[in-house]
mmCIF file of C-alpha atoms and ligand atoms in Angstrom:
data_model
loop_
_atom_site.group_PDB
_atom_site.id
_atom_site.type_symbol
_atom_site.label_atom_id
_atom_site.label_comp_id
_atom_site.label_asym_id
_atom_site.label_seq_id
_atom_site.Cartn_x
_atom_site.Cartn_y
_atom_site.Cartn_z
ATOM 1 C CA MET A 1221 81.268 167.810 123.834
ATOM 2 C CA THR A 1222 82.692 164.922 121.678
ATOM 3 C CA ARG A 1223 82.541 161.540 123.297
ATOM 4 C CA ASP A 1224 86.220 160.682 122.700
ATOM 5 C CA LEU A 1225 87.605 159.329 126.035
ATOM 6 C CA VAL A 1226 88.326 155.547 126.462
ATOM 7 C CA VAL A 1227 88.931 154.092 129.868
ATOM 8 C CA ALA A 1228 90.577 150.712 129.831
ATOM 9 C CA LEU A 1229 90.613 148.647 133.033
ATOM 10 C CA SER A 1230 93.537 146.420 133.032
ATOM 11 C CA GLY A 1231 95.581 143.838 134.974
ATOM 12 C CA GLY A 1232 98.919 142.517 133.660
ATOM 13 C CA ILE A 1233 99.687 140.422 130.561
ATOM 14 C CA GLY A 1234 96.599 139.969 128.662
ATOM 15 C CA GLY A 1235 95.159 143.459 129.565
ATOM 16 C CA ALA A 1236 98.394 145.205 128.597
ATOM 17 C CA LYS A 1237 98.139 143.629 124.966
ATOM 18 C CA LEU A 1238 94.877 145.221 124.372
ATOM 19 C CA ALA A 1239 95.870 148.514 126.107
ATOM 20 C CA LEU A 1240 98.762 148.595 123.616
ATOM 21 C CA GLY A 1241 96.424 148.048 120.734
ATOM 22 C CA LEU A 1242 94.203 150.862 121.822
ATOM 23 C CA SER A 1243 97.159 153.208 122.363
ATOM 24 C CA ARG A 1244 98.173 152.473 118.728
ATOM 25 C CA ILE A 1245 94.705 153.625 117.382
ATOM 26 C CA LEU A 1246 93.731 156.302 119.773
ATOM 27 C CA PRO A 1247 95.301 159.772 120.498
ATOM 28 C CA ALA A 1248 97.137 159.487 123.762
ATOM 29 C CA GLU A 1249 94.915 162.082 125.493
ATOM 30 C CA ASN A 1250 91.932 159.982 124.685
ATOM 31 C CA LEU A 1251 92.971 156.868 126.440
ATOM 32 C CA LEU A 1252 93.169 156.232 130.223
ATOM 33 C CA VAL A 1253 94.563 152.864 131.291
ATOM 34 C CA VAL A 1254 93.575 152.024 134.817
ATOM 35 C CA ALA A 1255 95.928 149.671 136.538
ATOM 36 C CA ASN A 1256 95.119 146.970 139.015
ATOM 37 C CA THR A 1257 97.271 147.391 142.179
ATOM 38 C CA GLY A 1258 96.019 144.309 144.064
ATOM 39 C CA ASP A 1259 99.190 142.420 142.987
ATOM 40 C CA ASP A 1260 101.456 144.995 144.646
ATOM 41 C CA PHE A 1261 103.564 143.805 147.526
ATOM 42 C CA GLU A 1262 106.535 144.637 149.633
ATOM 43 C CA HIS A 1263 109.465 142.522 148.755
ATOM 44 C CA LEU A 1264 113.232 142.845 149.702
ATOM 45 C CA GLY A 1265 112.197 146.263 151.333
ATOM 46 C CA LEU A 1266 110.748 147.412 147.935
ATOM 47 C CA HIS A 1267 107.414 148.310 146.786
ATOM 48 C CA VAL A 1268 106.609 146.280 143.651
ATOM 49 C CA SER A 1269 103.677 147.142 141.421
ATOM 50 C CA PRO A 1270 103.667 144.374 138.820
ATOM 51 C CA ASP A 1271 100.567 145.340 136.827
ATOM 52 C CA ILE A 1272 101.620 149.006 136.630
ATOM 53 C CA ASP A 1273 104.975 147.988 135.447
ATOM 54 C CA THR A 1274 103.663 145.435 132.891
ATOM 55 C CA LEU A 1275 101.465 148.124 131.427
ATOM 56 C CA MET A 1276 104.222 150.804 131.588
ATOM 57 C CA TYR A 1277 106.790 148.502 129.818
ATOM 58 C CA THR A 1278 104.332 147.242 127.231
ATOM 59 C CA LEU A 1279 103.189 150.807 126.253
ATOM 60 C CA ALA A 1280 106.828 151.851 126.100
ATOM 61 C CA GLY A 1281 107.794 148.859 123.937
ATOM 62 C CA LEU A 1282 110.210 147.770 126.725
ATOM 63 C CA ASP A 1283 108.248 144.604 127.892
ATOM 64 C CA ASN A 1284 109.857 141.207 127.883
ATOM 65 C CA THR A 1285 107.803 139.250 125.528
ATOM 66 C CA GLU A 1286 109.262 135.773 126.368
ATOM 67 C CA LEU A 1287 108.559 136.168 130.134
ATOM 68 C CA GLY A 1288 105.355 138.312 129.841
ATOM 69 C CA TRP A 1289 106.535 140.577 132.655
ATOM 70 C CA GLY A 1290 109.563 142.766 133.511
ATOM 71 C CA ARG A 1291 111.867 144.347 130.766
ATOM 72 C CA ARG A 1292 113.480 143.157 127.635
ATOM 73 C CA ASP A 1293 117.352 143.356 127.188
ATOM 74 C CA GLU A 1294 117.584 142.512 130.922
ATOM 75 C CA SER A 1295 120.631 141.387 132.901
ATOM 76 C CA TRP A 1296 120.471 139.458 136.079
ATOM 77 C CA SER A 1297 123.514 140.245 138.004
ATOM 78 C CA PHE A 1298 121.596 141.393 141.021
ATOM 79 C CA MET A 1299 119.526 138.273 141.287
ATOM 80 C CA GLU A 1300 122.723 136.019 140.721
ATOM 81 C CA THR A 1301 124.497 137.731 143.619
ATOM 82 C CA LEU A 1302 121.331 137.760 145.930
ATOM 83 C CA THR A 1303 121.050 133.969 145.385
ATOM 84 C CA ALA A 1304 124.759 133.626 146.228
ATOM 85 C CA LEU A 1305 124.120 135.554 149.461
ATOM 86 C CA GLY A 1306 121.196 133.215 150.381
ATOM 87 C CA GLY A 1307 118.673 136.082 149.720
ATOM 88 C CA GLU A 1308 115.028 135.648 148.588
ATOM 89 C CA ASP A 1309 115.270 134.728 144.924
ATOM 90 C CA TRP A 1310 111.922 133.325 144.071
ATOM 91 C CA PHE A 1311 110.646 136.582 142.739
ATOM 92 C CA ARG A 1312 113.064 137.432 139.866
ATOM 93 C CA LEU A 1313 114.095 141.081 139.636
ATOM 94 C CA GLY A 1314 116.149 142.039 136.553
ATOM 95 C CA ASP A 1315 118.730 144.710 137.011
ATOM 96 C CA ARG A 1316 116.942 147.330 134.885
ATOM 97 C CA ASP A 1317 113.570 146.330 136.304
ATOM 98 C CA LEU A 1318 115.153 146.781 139.919
ATOM 99 C CA ALA A 1319 115.686 150.416 139.371
ATOM 100 C CA VAL A 1320 111.994 150.928 138.923
ATOM 101 C CA HIS A 1321 111.321 149.312 142.389
ATOM 102 C CA VAL A 1322 114.087 151.131 144.149
ATOM 103 C CA GLU A 1323 113.137 154.558 142.666
ATOM 104 C CA ARG A 1324 109.263 154.053 143.193
ATOM 105 C CA THR A 1325 110.146 152.898 146.902
ATOM 106 C CA ARG A 1326 112.267 156.042 147.384
ATOM 107 C CA ARG A 1327 109.689 158.387 146.003
ATOM 108 C CA LEU A 1328 106.808 156.751 148.103
ATOM 109 C CA ARG A 1329 108.910 157.294 151.266
ATOM 110 C CA LEU A 1330 109.149 161.065 150.102
ATOM 111 C CA GLY A 1331 105.365 161.106 150.194
ATOM 112 C CA GLN A 1332 104.765 160.998 146.393
ATOM 113 C CA THR A 1333 101.711 159.106 145.502
ATOM 114 C CA LEU A 1334 101.735 155.870 143.265
ATOM 115 C CA ALA A 1335 99.778 157.851 140.620
ATOM 116 C CA GLU A 1336 102.257 160.701 140.674
ATOM 117 C CA ILE A 1337 105.342 158.356 140.514
ATOM 118 C CA THR A 1338 103.577 156.323 137.725
ATOM 119 C CA SER A 1339 102.876 159.486 135.644
ATOM 120 C CA GLU A 1340 106.624 160.541 136.092
ATOM 121 C CA PHE A 1341 107.992 157.164 135.122
ATOM 122 C CA CYS A 1342 105.779 157.035 132.135
ATOM 123 C CA ARG A 1343 106.809 160.480 131.083
ATOM 124 C CA ARG A 1344 110.419 159.443 131.360
ATOM 125 C CA LEU A 1345 109.952 156.241 129.451
ATOM 126 C CA GLY A 1346 108.007 157.980 126.592
ATOM 127 C CA VAL A 1347 104.620 156.446 127.505
ATOM 128 C CA HIS A 1348 101.909 159.032 126.413
ATOM 129 C CA PRO A 1349 98.611 157.453 127.340
ATOM 130 C CA ARG A 1350 97.973 157.913 131.139
ATOM 131 C CA VAL A 1351 98.442 154.860 133.285
ATOM 132 C CA LEU A 1352 96.556 155.419 136.466
ATOM 133 C CA PRO A 1353 96.571 153.202 139.587
ATOM 134 C CA MET A 1354 93.019 152.401 140.510
ATOM 135 C CA THR A 1355 93.823 153.984 143.931
ATOM 136 C CA ASP A 1356 96.823 155.356 145.703
ATOM 137 C CA ASP A 1357 95.802 153.372 148.854
ATOM 138 C CA PRO A 1358 97.088 149.781 149.601
ATOM 139 C CA VAL A 1359 94.894 146.939 148.341
ATOM 140 C CA ARG A 1360 96.314 143.520 148.605
ATOM 141 C CA THR A 1361 94.717 140.327 146.849
ATOM 142 C CA ARG A 1362 94.839 137.528 149.242
ATOM 143 C CA LEU A 1363 93.748 133.988 148.447
ATOM 144 C CA HIS A 1364 92.309 131.401 150.819
ATOM 145 C CA THR A 1365 93.617 128.029 149.481
ATOM 146 C CA ASP A 1366 93.912 124.432 150.592
ATOM 147 C CA GLU A 1367 97.491 125.616 151.852
ATOM 148 C CA GLY A 1368 95.823 128.341 153.839
ATOM 149 C CA TRP A 1369 95.732 132.196 153.270
ATOM 150 C CA LEU A 1370 98.378 133.269 150.666
ATOM 151 C CA ASP A 1371 99.555 136.629 149.613
ATOM 152 C CA PHE A 1372 99.094 137.029 145.928
ATOM 153 C CA GLN A 1373 102.546 136.781 144.825
ATOM 154 C CA ASP A 1374 103.286 133.783 147.018
ATOM 155 C CA TYR A 1375 100.478 132.084 145.418
ATOM 156 C CA PHE A 1376 101.247 133.263 141.743
ATOM 157 C CA VAL A 1377 104.925 133.053 141.635
ATOM 158 C CA ARG A 1378 106.378 131.195 144.713
ATOM 159 C CA LEU A 1379 103.799 128.416 144.572
ATOM 160 C CA GLN A 1380 103.110 128.935 140.829
ATOM 161 C CA CYS A 1381 99.419 128.869 141.180
ATOM 162 C CA ARG A 1382 99.515 125.140 142.283
ATOM 163 C CA PRO A 1383 97.288 125.658 145.440
ATOM 164 C CA THR A 1384 93.561 125.126 145.125
ATOM 165 C CA VAL A 1385 91.725 128.578 145.433
ATOM 166 C CA ARG A 1386 88.587 128.706 147.596
ATOM 167 C CA GLU A 1387 88.199 132.430 148.061
ATOM 168 C CA LEU A 1388 89.754 135.696 147.305
ATOM 169 C CA VAL A 1389 89.754 138.808 149.303
ATOM 170 C CA PHE A 1390 91.134 142.375 148.408
ATOM 171 C CA ALA A 1391 92.505 143.465 151.663
ATOM 172 C CA GLY A 1392 92.167 147.258 152.222
ATOM 173 C CA ALA A 1393 89.743 147.723 149.399
ATOM 174 C CA GLU A 1394 86.963 148.689 151.660
ATOM 175 C CA SER A 1395 88.883 151.676 153.003
ATOM 176 C CA ALA A 1396 90.699 152.564 149.709
ATOM 177 C CA LEU A 1397 89.746 155.733 147.929
ATOM 178 C CA ALA A 1398 89.170 155.258 144.237
ATOM 179 C CA HIS A 1399 91.529 157.705 142.299
ATOM 180 C CA PRO A 1400 89.511 160.808 141.846
ATOM 181 C CA ASP A 1401 90.634 160.999 138.162
ATOM 182 C CA LEU A 1402 89.162 157.553 137.670
ATOM 183 C CA LEU A 1403 85.758 158.465 139.050
ATOM 184 C CA GLU A 1404 85.838 161.783 137.161
ATOM 185 C CA ALA A 1405 86.566 159.927 133.873
ATOM 186 C CA LEU A 1406 83.775 157.435 134.543
ATOM 187 C CA SER A 1407 81.286 160.318 134.918
ATOM 188 C CA SER A 1408 82.765 162.527 132.121
ATOM 189 C CA ALA A 1409 80.601 163.691 129.219
ATOM 190 C CA ARG A 1410 83.611 163.000 127.117
ATOM 191 C CA LEU A 1411 83.412 159.233 127.928
ATOM 192 C CA ARG A 1412 83.045 157.108 124.767
ATOM 193 C CA ALA A 1413 83.643 153.619 126.167
ATOM 194 C CA VAL A 1414 84.858 151.779 129.232
ATOM 195 C CA ILE A 1415 86.865 148.605 128.130
ATOM 196 C CA ILE A 1416 87.371 145.790 130.653
ATOM 197 C CA CYS A 1417 90.473 144.134 129.131
ATOM 198 C CA PRO A 1418 91.084 140.491 128.739
ATOM 199 C CA SER A 1419 92.716 140.121 132.214
ATOM 200 C CA ASN A 1420 91.801 137.614 134.790
ATOM 201 C CA PRO A 1421 88.408 138.621 136.116
ATOM 202 C CA PHE A 1422 89.303 137.596 139.785
ATOM 203 C CA ILE A 1423 92.672 138.827 140.279
ATOM 204 C CA SER A 1424 93.037 141.698 137.814
ATOM 205 C CA VAL A 1425 89.564 143.084 137.340
ATOM 206 C CA GLU A 1426 87.648 142.552 140.443
ATOM 207 C CA PRO A 1427 90.125 144.269 142.756
ATOM 208 C CA ILE A 1428 89.468 147.394 140.613
ATOM 209 C CA LEU A 1429 85.717 146.915 140.994
ATOM 210 C CA ALA A 1430 86.117 146.351 144.768
ATOM 211 C CA VAL A 1431 87.364 149.817 145.292
ATOM 212 C CA PRO A 1432 84.403 151.682 146.724
ATOM 213 C CA GLY A 1433 82.416 153.783 144.195
ATOM 214 C CA VAL A 1434 83.927 151.968 141.073
ATOM 215 C CA ARG A 1435 81.329 149.491 140.457
ATOM 216 C CA GLN A 1436 78.625 152.183 141.084
ATOM 217 C CA ALA A 1437 80.338 154.622 138.717
ATOM 218 C CA LEU A 1438 80.467 151.992 136.093
ATOM 219 C CA SER A 1439 76.792 151.242 136.671
ATOM 220 C CA ALA A 1440 75.899 154.790 136.196
ATOM 221 C CA CYS A 1441 78.392 155.604 133.599
ATOM 222 C CA PRO A 1442 77.098 157.478 130.462
ATOM 223 C CA ALA A 1443 78.963 155.333 127.972
ATOM 224 C CA PRO A 1444 78.995 151.626 127.065
ATOM 225 C CA VAL A 1445 80.948 149.094 129.019
ATOM 226 C CA VAL A 1446 82.498 146.450 126.923
ATOM 227 C CA ALA A 1447 84.458 143.518 128.076
ATOM 228 C CA VAL A 1448 86.786 141.169 126.225
ATOM 229 C CA SER A 1449 86.822 137.376 127.174
ATOM 230 C CA PRO A 1450 90.128 136.237 128.564
ATOM 231 C CA ILE A 1451 89.085 132.656 127.975
ATOM 232 C CA ILE A 1452 89.349 131.092 124.533
ATOM 233 C CA GLY A 1453 88.068 127.501 124.022
ATOM 234 C CA GLY A 1454 87.684 126.900 127.714
ATOM 235 C CA ARG A 1455 91.323 128.010 128.471
ATOM 236 C CA ALA A 1456 93.003 131.094 129.533
ATOM 237 C CA VAL A 1457 95.504 132.376 127.054
ATOM 238 C CA LYS A 1458 97.954 132.658 129.895
ATOM 239 C CA GLY A 1459 97.784 132.292 133.782
ATOM 240 C CA PRO A 1460 95.542 130.564 136.082
ATOM 241 C CA THR A 1461 92.124 131.930 134.999
ATOM 242 C CA ALA A 1462 90.639 128.719 133.905
ATOM 243 C CA LYS A 1463 91.973 126.707 136.883
ATOM 244 C CA MET A 1464 90.688 129.393 139.276
ATOM 245 C CA MET A 1465 87.276 129.414 137.744
ATOM 246 C CA THR A 1466 86.886 125.702 138.146
ATOM 247 C CA GLU A 1467 88.143 125.828 141.750
ATOM 248 C CA LEU A 1468 85.688 128.697 142.402
ATOM 249 C CA GLY A 1469 82.887 126.472 141.053
ATOM 250 C CA LEU A 1470 82.502 128.329 137.706
ATOM 251 C CA GLN A 1471 82.599 126.939 134.211
ATOM 252 C CA PRO A 1472 85.870 128.038 132.653
ATOM 253 C CA SER A 1473 84.115 129.593 129.729
ATOM 254 C CA ALA A 1474 83.778 132.867 127.842
ATOM 255 C CA ALA A 1475 80.074 132.870 128.832
ATOM 256 C CA ALA A 1476 80.847 132.340 132.530
ATOM 257 C CA VAL A 1477 83.169 135.433 132.569
ATOM 258 C CA ALA A 1478 80.300 137.458 130.987
ATOM 259 C CA ALA A 1479 77.944 136.255 133.586
ATOM 260 C CA ARG A 1480 80.518 137.132 136.369
ATOM 261 C CA TYR A 1481 80.455 140.789 135.093
ATOM 262 C CA GLY A 1482 76.716 140.632 135.184
ATOM 263 C CA ASP A 1483 74.897 143.842 134.664
ATOM 264 C CA LEU A 1484 77.990 145.989 134.193
ATOM 265 C CA LEU A 1485 78.297 144.881 130.624
ATOM 266 C CA ASP A 1486 76.541 146.398 127.464
ATOM 267 C CA ALA A 1487 78.748 144.509 125.117
ATOM 268 C CA TYR A 1488 81.015 141.437 125.172
ATOM 269 C CA VAL A 1489 83.675 140.547 122.643
ATOM 270 C CA MET A 1490 84.513 136.775 122.649
ATOM 271 C CA ASP A 1491 86.481 134.489 120.490
ATOM 272 C CA VAL A 1492 85.023 133.182 117.179
ATOM 273 C CA GLY A 1493 85.732 129.745 118.463
ATOM 274 C CA ASP A 1494 83.274 130.217 121.281
ATOM 275 C CA ALA A 1495 80.297 131.193 119.031
ATOM 276 C CA GLY A 1496 78.355 128.322 120.667
ATOM 277 C CA GLU A 1497 78.359 130.051 123.984
ATOM 278 C CA ALA A 1498 77.050 133.383 122.652
ATOM 279 C CA GLU A 1499 73.369 132.085 122.820
ATOM 280 C CA GLY A 1500 71.369 133.799 125.722
ATOM 281 C CA LEU A 1501 74.024 136.142 126.856
ATOM 282 C CA SER A 1502 72.611 139.403 128.019
ATOM 283 C CA PRO A 1503 75.299 141.790 126.624
ATOM 284 C CA ILE A 1504 75.428 142.346 122.980
ATOM 285 C CA VAL A 1505 77.911 139.848 121.708
ATOM 286 C CA THR A 1506 80.615 140.404 119.131
ATOM 287 C CA LEU A 1507 82.580 137.468 117.809
ATOM 288 C CA ALA A 1508 86.102 138.174 116.710
ATOM 289 C CA PRO A 1509 89.667 136.483 116.935
ATOM 290 C CA THR A 1510 90.616 137.388 120.296
ATOM 291 C CA LEU A 1511 94.142 135.766 120.443
ATOM 292 C CA MET A 1512 96.699 138.611 120.208
ATOM 293 C CA THR A 1513 99.975 137.222 119.022
ATOM 294 C CA SER A 1514 101.156 140.161 116.754
ATOM 295 C CA LEU A 1515 101.077 143.899 117.189
ATOM 296 C CA ALA A 1516 98.502 143.929 114.287
ATOM 297 C CA ASP A 1517 96.341 141.536 116.220
ATOM 298 C CA ARG A 1518 96.356 144.072 119.068
ATOM 299 C CA GLU A 1519 95.263 146.807 116.945
ATOM 300 C CA VAL A 1520 92.617 144.849 115.093
ATOM 301 C CA LEU A 1521 91.155 143.715 118.410
ATOM 302 C CA ALA A 1522 91.170 147.209 119.669
ATOM 303 C CA ARG A 1523 89.141 148.434 116.724
ATOM 304 C CA VAL A 1524 86.664 145.540 117.092
ATOM 305 C CA VAL A 1525 86.193 146.432 120.730
ATOM 306 C CA LEU A 1526 85.765 150.193 120.116
ATOM 307 C CA ASP A 1527 83.220 149.362 117.160
ATOM 308 C CA ALA A 1528 81.449 147.124 119.652
ATOM 309 C CA ALA A 1529 81.165 149.974 122.119
ATOM 310 C CA ASP A 1530 80.123 152.549 119.484
ATOM 311 C CA ALA A 1531 77.302 150.085 118.228
ATOM 312 C CA VAL A 1532 75.509 149.967 121.544
ATOM 313 C CA PRO A 1533 72.358 152.016 121.159
ATOM 314 C CA PRO A 1534 71.865 154.475 124.094
ATOM 315 C CA ALA A 1535 68.513 152.961 124.977
ATOM 316 C CA ARG A 1536 70.221 149.476 125.208
ATOM 317 C CA ARG A 1537 72.711 150.423 127.971
ATOM 318 C CA ARG A 1538 72.195 147.990 130.741
ATOM 319 C CA ARG A 1539 72.400 149.678 134.146
ATOM 320 C CA ALA A 1540 71.263 148.802 137.504
ATOM 321 C CA PRO A 1541 68.280 150.810 138.486
ATOM 322 C CA SER A 1542 69.794 154.278 139.340
ATOM 323 C CA SER A 1543 70.037 153.723 143.056
HETATM 324 N N1 FO1 B 248 106.118 136.328 137.498
HETATM 325 C C1 FO1 B 248 106.691 135.085 137.711
HETATM 326 O O1 FO1 B 248 106.008 134.089 137.383
HETATM 327 N N2 FO1 B 248 107.910 134.916 138.118
HETATM 328 C C2 FO1 B 248 108.638 136.000 138.527
HETATM 329 O O2 FO1 B 248 109.773 135.755 138.922
HETATM 330 C C3 FO1 B 248 108.110 137.262 138.322
HETATM 331 C C4 FO1 B 248 108.845 138.411 138.640
HETATM 332 C C5 FO1 B 248 108.294 139.710 138.410
HETATM 333 C C6 FO1 B 248 109.003 140.899 138.601
HETATM 334 C C7 FO1 B 248 108.486 142.095 138.426
HETATM 335 C C8 FO1 B 248 107.216 142.180 137.911
HETATM 336 O O3 FO1 B 248 106.639 143.502 137.556
HETATM 337 C C9 FO1 B 248 106.439 141.080 137.671
HETATM 338 C C10 FO1 B 248 107.091 139.781 137.914
HETATM 339 N N3 FO1 B 248 106.212 138.627 137.709
HETATM 340 C C11 FO1 B 248 106.807 137.379 137.841
HETATM 341 C C12 FO1 B 248 104.939 138.624 137.184
HETATM 342 C C13 FO1 B 248 103.977 139.024 138.302
HETATM 343 O O4 FO1 B 248 103.768 138.177 139.295
HETATM 344 C C14 FO1 B 248 102.625 139.088 137.606
HETATM 345 O O5 FO1 B 248 102.725 139.997 136.527
HETATM 346 C C15 FO1 B 248 101.326 139.720 138.236
HETATM 347 O O6 FO1 B 248 101.463 139.992 139.537
HETATM 348 C C16 FO1 B 248 100.171 139.076 137.669
HETATM 349 O O7 FO1 B 248 99.752 139.877 136.550
#
């Protein structure tokens, strides 16, 4: 059995860039992109799945590169009219993007699963790697802040990440069922590597790890687990990662992210600029340029990550004692 399957765990923006790089160098049937759904929410009566959509649009070449979310070539007639009517306009929905939320909501009401809907949308948008929600069950990231408990999008968009974060919970995770295809992939003899994409560890990766069975499957998985640092030079490339780390009492550093993932990691790819932090890290460290601005950057980093995974000797795989 050739080990050719790569599973990428991803949130939105940063993760999607690496997922795109991987999709450009791997055959579609060898890449499974697992999407965080902790950012999902009901808005204007619609079910919105931001990280699924960012991944879908990015892999389809339809992503809005200025905004980092939603679609390119967008028009905003719906939002303009909603504002004129006094509707809730803090979460901006472009006209094309709106169709995804309306159709997803219709299909969910018909009883289709989030995974089934995502597969159909990807097929229709010409996305060939599989984008799989971590679970079909509701998981909602909520943040305890100095302004009280907040739903994720209220914190991230309406309040623009200004509140001080004290704690995060992933409501519903404890009773969510990991998607069976995810657990199957993580225990497959085909598995070549699991890649934790450079997404925010707290809001994009840990909701995935919080789904029962996922962390255990990673600890037991037959292939190397490699993470890419979302922090470069003490700063997140985009979003509130560094601010959140500081507020949660952690150093906003690449090394602190590796420590956060702990024993899950066999290898860790961090930016050349952070070489000074590589000392003493337990995973095998690869230093590389991790800022992805061009498509070529995405492909180069994807190769670096796969090489780092392939270089992990079987004996070196760090795993919790098989419980
Ligand atoms: N982020 C914003 O900062 N402002 C928005 O108005 C906004 C709208 C939006 C619409 C659809 C979608 O899929 C994502 C959207 N996002 C917006 C980004 C979203 O909050 C984030 O992508 C994630 O939830 C964090 O990764």
